Coordinates of C-alpha atoms and ligand atoms in Angstrom, one line a residue:
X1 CA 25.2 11.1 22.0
X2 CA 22.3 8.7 23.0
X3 CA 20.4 10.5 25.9
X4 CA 21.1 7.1 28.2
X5 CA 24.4 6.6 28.4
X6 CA 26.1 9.5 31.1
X7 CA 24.0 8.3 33.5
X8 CA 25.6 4.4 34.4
X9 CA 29.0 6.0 33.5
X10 CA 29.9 8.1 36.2
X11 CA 32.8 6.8 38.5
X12 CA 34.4 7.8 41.5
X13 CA 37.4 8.2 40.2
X14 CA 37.3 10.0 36.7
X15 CA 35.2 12.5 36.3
X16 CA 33.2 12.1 32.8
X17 CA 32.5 15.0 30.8
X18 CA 30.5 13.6 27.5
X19 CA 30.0 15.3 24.1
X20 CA 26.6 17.1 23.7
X21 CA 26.1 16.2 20.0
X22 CA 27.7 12.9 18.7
X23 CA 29.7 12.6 15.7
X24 CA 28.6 8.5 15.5
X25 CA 25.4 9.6 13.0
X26 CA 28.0 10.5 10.3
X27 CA 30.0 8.0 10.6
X28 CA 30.0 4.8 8.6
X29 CA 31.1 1.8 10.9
X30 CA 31.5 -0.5 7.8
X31 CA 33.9 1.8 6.7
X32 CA 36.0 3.1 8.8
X33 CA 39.5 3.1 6.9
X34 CA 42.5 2.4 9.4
X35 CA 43.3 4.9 12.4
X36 CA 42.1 8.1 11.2
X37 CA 38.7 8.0 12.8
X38 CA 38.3 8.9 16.3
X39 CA 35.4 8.4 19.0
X40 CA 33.8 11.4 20.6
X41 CA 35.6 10.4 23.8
X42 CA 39.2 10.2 25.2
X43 CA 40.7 9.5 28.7
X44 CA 42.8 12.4 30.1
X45 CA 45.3 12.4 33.3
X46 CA 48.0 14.6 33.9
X47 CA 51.4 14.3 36.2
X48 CA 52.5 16.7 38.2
X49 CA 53.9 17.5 41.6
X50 CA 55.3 14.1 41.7
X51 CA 51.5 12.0 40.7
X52 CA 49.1 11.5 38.6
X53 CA 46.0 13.6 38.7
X54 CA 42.8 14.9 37.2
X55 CA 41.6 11.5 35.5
X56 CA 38.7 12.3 33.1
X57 CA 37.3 11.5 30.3
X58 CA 36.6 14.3 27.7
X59 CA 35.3 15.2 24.0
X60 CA 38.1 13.8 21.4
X61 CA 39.8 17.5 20.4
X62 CA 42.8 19.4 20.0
X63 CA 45.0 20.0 22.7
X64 CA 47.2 22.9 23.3
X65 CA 50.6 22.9 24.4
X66 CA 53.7 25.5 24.0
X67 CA 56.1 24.9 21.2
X68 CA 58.8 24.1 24.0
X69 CA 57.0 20.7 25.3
X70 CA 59.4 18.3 25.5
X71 CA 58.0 15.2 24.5
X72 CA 58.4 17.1 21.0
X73 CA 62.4 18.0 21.4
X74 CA 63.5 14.9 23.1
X75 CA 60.8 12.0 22.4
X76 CA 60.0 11.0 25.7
X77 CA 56.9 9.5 24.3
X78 CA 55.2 6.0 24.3
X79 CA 52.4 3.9 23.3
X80 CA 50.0 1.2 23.2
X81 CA 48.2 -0.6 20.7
X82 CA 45.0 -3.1 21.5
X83 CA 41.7 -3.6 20.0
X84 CA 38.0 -4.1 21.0
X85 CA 35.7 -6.2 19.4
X86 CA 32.1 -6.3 19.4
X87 CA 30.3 -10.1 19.7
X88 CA 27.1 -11.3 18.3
X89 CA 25.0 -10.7 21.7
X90 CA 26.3 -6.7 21.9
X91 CA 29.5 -7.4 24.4
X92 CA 32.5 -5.8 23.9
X93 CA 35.9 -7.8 24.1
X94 CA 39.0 -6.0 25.0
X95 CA 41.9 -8.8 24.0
X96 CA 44.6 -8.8 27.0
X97 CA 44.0 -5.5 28.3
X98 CA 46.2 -6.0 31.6
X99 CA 49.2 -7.6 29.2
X100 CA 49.0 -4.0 27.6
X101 CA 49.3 -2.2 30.8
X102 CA 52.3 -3.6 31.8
X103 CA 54.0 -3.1 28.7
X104 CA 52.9 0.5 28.7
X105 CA 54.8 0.6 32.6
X106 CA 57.8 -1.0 30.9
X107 CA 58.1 1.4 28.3
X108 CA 57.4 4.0 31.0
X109 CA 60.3 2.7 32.9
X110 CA 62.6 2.8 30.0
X111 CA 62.0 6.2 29.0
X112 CA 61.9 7.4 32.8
X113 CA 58.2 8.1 32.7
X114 CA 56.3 7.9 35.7
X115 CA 54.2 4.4 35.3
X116 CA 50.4 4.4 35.5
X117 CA 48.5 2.4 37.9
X118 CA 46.9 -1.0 36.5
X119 CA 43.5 -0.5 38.6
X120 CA 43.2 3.1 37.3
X121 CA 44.3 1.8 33.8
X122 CA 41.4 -0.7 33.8
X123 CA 38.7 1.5 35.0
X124 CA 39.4 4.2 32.8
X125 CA 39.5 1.6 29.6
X126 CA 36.6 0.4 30.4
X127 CA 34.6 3.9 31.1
X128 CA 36.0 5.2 28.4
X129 CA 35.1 1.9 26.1
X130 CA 31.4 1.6 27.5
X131 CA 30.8 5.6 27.1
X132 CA 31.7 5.2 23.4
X133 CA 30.6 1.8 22.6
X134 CA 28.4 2.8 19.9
X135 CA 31.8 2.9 18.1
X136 CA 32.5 -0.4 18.2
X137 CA 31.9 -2.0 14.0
X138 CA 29.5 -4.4 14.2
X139 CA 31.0 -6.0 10.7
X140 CA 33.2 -8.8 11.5
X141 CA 37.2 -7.9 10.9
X142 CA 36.1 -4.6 11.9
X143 CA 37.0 -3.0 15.8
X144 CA 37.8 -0.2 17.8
X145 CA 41.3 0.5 17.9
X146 CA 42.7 1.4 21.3
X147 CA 45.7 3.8 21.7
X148 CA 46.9 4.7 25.0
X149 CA 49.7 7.5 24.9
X150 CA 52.3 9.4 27.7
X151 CA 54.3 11.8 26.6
X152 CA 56.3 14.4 28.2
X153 CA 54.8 18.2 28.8
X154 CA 57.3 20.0 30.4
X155 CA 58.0 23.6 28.6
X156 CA 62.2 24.3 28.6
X157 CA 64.2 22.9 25.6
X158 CA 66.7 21.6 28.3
X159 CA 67.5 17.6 28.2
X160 CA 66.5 16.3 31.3
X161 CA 63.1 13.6 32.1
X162 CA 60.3 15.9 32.2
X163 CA 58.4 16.2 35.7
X164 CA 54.8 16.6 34.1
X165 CA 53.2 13.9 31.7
X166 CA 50.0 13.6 30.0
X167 CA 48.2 10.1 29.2
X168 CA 45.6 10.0 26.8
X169 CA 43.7 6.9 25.8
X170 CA 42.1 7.3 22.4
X171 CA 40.0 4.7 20.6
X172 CA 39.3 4.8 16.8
X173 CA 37.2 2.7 14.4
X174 CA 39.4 0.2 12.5
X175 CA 38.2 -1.7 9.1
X176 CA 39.8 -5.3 8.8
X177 CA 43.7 -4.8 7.9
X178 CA 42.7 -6.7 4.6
X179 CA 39.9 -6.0 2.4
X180 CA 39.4 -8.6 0.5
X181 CA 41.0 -12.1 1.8
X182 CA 44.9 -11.9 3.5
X183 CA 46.9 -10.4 0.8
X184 CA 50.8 -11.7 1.4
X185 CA 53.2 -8.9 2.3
X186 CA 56.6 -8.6 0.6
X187 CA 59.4 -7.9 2.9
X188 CA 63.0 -7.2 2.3
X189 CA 66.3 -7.2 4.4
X190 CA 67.8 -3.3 4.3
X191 CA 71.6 -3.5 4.8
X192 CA 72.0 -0.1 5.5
X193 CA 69.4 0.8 8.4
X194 CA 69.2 -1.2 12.0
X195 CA 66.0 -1.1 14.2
X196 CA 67.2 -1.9 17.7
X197 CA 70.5 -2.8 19.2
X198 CA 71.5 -4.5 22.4
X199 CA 71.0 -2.1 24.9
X200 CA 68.7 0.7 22.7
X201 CA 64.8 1.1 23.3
X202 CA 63.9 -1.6 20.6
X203 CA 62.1 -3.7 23.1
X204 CA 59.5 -1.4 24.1
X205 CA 57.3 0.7 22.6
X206 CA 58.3 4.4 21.8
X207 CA 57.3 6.8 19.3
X208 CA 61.2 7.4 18.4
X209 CA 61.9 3.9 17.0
X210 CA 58.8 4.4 14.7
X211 CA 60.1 7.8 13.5
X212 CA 63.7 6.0 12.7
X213 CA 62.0 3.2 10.9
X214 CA 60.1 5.2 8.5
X215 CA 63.2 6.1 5.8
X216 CA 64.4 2.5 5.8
X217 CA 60.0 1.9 5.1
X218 CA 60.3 4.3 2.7
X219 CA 63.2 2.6 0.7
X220 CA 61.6 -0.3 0.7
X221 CA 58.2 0.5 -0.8
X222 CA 60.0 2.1 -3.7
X223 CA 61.6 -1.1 -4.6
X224 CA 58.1 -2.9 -4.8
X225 CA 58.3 -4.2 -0.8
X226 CA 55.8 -3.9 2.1
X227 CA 57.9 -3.5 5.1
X228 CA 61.2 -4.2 6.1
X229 CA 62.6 -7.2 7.6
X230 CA 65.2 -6.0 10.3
X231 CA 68.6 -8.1 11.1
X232 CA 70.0 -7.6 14.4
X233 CA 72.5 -4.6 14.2
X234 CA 76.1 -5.9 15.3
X235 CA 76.4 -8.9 12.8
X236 CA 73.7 -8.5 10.3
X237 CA 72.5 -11.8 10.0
X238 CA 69.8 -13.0 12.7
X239 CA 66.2 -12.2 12.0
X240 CA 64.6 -9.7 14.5
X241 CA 61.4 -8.8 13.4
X242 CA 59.0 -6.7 10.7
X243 CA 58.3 -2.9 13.3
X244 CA 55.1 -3.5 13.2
X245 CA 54.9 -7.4 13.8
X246 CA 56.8 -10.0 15.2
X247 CA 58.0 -12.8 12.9
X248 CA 57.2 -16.3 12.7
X249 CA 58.8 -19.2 10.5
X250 CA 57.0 -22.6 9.9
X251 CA 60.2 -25.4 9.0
X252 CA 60.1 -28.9 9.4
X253 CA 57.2 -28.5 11.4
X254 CA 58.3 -26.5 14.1
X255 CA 57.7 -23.0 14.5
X256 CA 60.4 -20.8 15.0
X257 CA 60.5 -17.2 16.3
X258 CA 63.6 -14.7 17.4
X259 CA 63.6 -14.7 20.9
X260 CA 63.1 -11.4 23.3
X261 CA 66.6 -10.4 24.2
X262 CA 66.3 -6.7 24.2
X263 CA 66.0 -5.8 20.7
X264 CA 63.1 -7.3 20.0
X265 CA 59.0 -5.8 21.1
X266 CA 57.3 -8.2 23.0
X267 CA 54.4 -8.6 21.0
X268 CA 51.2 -9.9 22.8
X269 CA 49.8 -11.7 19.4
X270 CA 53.5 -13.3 19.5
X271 CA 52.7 -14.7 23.2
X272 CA 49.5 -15.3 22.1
X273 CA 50.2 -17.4 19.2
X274 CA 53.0 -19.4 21.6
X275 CA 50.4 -20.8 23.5
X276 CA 47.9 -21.4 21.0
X277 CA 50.8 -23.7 19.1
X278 CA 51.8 -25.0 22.4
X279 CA 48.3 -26.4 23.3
X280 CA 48.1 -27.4 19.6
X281 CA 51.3 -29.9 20.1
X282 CA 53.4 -28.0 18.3
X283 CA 57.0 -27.7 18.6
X284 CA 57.6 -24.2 19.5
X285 CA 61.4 -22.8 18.8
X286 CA 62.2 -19.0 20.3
X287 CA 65.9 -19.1 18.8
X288 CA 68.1 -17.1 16.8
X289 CA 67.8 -18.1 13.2
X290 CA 70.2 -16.2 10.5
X291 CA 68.6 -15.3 7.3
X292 CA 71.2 -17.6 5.3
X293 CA 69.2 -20.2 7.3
X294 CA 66.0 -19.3 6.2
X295 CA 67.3 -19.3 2.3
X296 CA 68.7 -22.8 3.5
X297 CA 65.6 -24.1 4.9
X298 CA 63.7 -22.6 1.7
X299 CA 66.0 -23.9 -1.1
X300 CA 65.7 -27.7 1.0
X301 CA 62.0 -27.1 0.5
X302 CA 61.6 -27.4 4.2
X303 CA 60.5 -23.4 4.8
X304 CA 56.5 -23.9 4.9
X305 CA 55.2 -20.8 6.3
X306 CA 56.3 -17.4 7.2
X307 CA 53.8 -14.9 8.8
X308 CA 54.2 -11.4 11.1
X309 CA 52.0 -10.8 14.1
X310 CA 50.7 -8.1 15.6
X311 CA 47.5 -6.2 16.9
X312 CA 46.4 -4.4 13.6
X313 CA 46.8 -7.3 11.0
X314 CA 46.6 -10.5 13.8
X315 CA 48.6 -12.9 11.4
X316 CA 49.8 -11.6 8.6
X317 CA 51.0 -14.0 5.9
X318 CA 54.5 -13.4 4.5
X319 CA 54.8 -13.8 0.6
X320 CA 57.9 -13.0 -0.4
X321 CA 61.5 -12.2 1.1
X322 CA 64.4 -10.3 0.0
X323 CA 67.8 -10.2 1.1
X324 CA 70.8 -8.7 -1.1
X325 CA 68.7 -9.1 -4.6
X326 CA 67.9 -13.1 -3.4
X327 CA 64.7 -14.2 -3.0
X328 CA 62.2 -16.1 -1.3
X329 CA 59.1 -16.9 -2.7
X330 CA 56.5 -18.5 -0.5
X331 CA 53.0 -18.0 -1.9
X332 CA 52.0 -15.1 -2.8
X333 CA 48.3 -15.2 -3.3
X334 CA 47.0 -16.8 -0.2
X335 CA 47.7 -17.7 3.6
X336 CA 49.5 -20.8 5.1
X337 CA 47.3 -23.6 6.6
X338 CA 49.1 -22.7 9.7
X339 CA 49.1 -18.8 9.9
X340 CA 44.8 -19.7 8.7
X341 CA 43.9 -22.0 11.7
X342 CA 46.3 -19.5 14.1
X343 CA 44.1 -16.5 12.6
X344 CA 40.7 -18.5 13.1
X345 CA 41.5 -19.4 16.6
X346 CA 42.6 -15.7 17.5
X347 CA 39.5 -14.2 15.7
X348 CA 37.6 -16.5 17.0
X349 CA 38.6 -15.5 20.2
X350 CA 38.1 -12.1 20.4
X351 CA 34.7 -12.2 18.8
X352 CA 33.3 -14.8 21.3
X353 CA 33.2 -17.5 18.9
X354 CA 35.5 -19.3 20.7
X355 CA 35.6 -20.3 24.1
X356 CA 38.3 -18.0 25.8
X357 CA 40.5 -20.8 28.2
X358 CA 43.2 -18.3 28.8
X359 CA 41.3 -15.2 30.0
X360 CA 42.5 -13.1 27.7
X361 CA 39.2 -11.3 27.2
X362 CA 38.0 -8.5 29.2
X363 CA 34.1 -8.0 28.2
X364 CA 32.6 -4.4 29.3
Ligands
PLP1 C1 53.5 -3.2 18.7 C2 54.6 -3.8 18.0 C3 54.6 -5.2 17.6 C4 53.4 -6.1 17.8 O1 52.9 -6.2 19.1 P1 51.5 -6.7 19.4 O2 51.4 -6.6 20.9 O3 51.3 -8.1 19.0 O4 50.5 -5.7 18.7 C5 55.7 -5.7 17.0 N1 56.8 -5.0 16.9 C6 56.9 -3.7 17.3 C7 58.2 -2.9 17.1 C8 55.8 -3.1 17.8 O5 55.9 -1.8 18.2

């Protein structure tokens, strides 16, 4: 690692025990692929005897735990997604850090995990960030993925909430979701598979909704689709969301999004993209919408966008829709006016192009 970053790192708090030889000199930052990469670093705290303790920061490596840890049996396990991004005069933006923390504590709560402090949270994101900010692409659309974890470690095969927990933050060198221009993704209704329903875990973020999405995925992608687009589970016929991304509809003007009832993630780029529309004077519908209304609203001609949102992609233009062999076509080589300006702003945003008027940018 460079010879002068330990010494300004050193907190208090977490004790910071860097790599001796950086990986960074292989590396190519223009390159980086999508979340197989990791820094040399990762944040490390452990619960036990009823707190959290030992916060540090240590080489990215394996871990060792006995095949008996729970988190692996019973999938008390949850995550967060958020990116850095490096600006044109060397700072690095984290986008709504403290919006992530406190969906990481509601996921915590759900799951009965023991939540993590938001000062601690902060100060080890940003020790951790500014240790291995080397890591941080340069090229624009590229940034350092940030994934904080907390799992269960307990070490009996008996169900019960575990009463020791790890939390890891890792961080990992992203390319731009799309490599050349916004390709339109293809979605498609399953009519066999739910998400979430009323009730479930759908509404925060654990690593057992993702394992239960991935067959229904699967399906999909053999029939020529990108993702699935889920339907609420008890009538099978309001929109929900994409798993990966909320979903946004452009009709008649207005922009219309399922609202947050329990089944749906919270996504900050959804909240995000609210407000930006809502400054913009833009008529801003969270309501249920059926999928028969969207094929309405298409064959009228009044359907003019369709886009996801999330972390990974930002906006992500929707193409095509299929529901029971129908379909919609919107247009399937380029991105909506609306998703474009949406994605310019947010971009814009996080690489300090744009003056920030919400604070949603923590520089370190
Ligand atoms: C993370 C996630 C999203 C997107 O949330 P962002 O905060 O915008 O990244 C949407 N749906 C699900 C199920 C998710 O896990």
């Amino acid at each position: 690692m460079p010879a002068n970053v330990t010494s300004d790192i050193q907190t208090d708090v977490i004790n910071v025990n860097p790599v001796e030889h950086s990986r960074l000199p292989g590396v190519d930052l223009n390159n980086p692929g999508f979340g197989r990469l990791f820094a040399d670093h990762m944040f490390s705290m452990e619960y036990k005897d009823g707190q959290w303790q030992n916060p540090a920061i240590v080489p990215f490596d394996k871990l060792e735990f006995m095949p008996s840890l729970t988190a692996l049996h019973y999938g008390q396990s949850i995550f967060e997604g958020m990116k850095a991004f490096r600006t044109d005069d060397g700072t690095i933006n984290i986008f709504r850090p403290e919006k992530h923390h406190e969906r990481l504590n509601k996921s915590c709560r759900r799951l009965c995990i023991p939540e993590i402090d938001q000062d601690l949270f902060m100060e080890a994101l940003q020790t951790l960030v500014k240790l291995d900010r080397d890591w941080v692409p340069e090229k624009k659309g590229n940034a350092l993925y940030i994934r904080p974890l907390v799992f269960g470690t307990d070490t009996h095969i008996s169900v019960s909430e575990a009463e020791t927990y790890r939390f890891l933050i890792m961080t990992s060198p992203v390319g731009a979701y799309y490599k050349e221009g916004i390709n339109p993704v293809r979605l498609m209704t399953s009519s066999n598979y739910v998400r979430s329903a009323q009730g479930g875990a759908g509404n925060v973020k654990t690593a057992g909704n993702y394992a239960a999405s991935l067959l229904p995925a699967k399906k999909a992608k053999e029939q020529g689709f990108t993702q699935v687009l889920w339907l609420d589970a008890k009538e099978h016929k309001y929109i929900e969301e994409v798993g990966t991304m909320n979903i946004f509809f452009k009709i008649d003007d207005r922009l219309i999004t399922p609202p947050l009832e329990g089944t749906i993630l919270g996504g900050i780029t959804r909240d995000s993209v609210i407000q930006l529309a809502l400054e913009w004077d833009v008529d801003v519908d969270e309501r249920h919408i059926t999928i028969d209304e969207l094929f309405e609203a298409s064959g009228k001609g009044s359907l003019q966008e369709a886009f996801g949102t999330g972390t990974a992609a930002v906006i992500s233009p929707v193409g095509r829709i299929n529901h029971n062999g129908s379909e919609i076509i919107l247009d399937e080589n380029q991105i909506g006016p609306f998703a474009q300006r949406l994605y310019n702003e947010l971009t814009g945003i996080q690489y300090g192009e744009v003056e920030d008027r919400h604070n949603w940018i923590y520089s370190v």
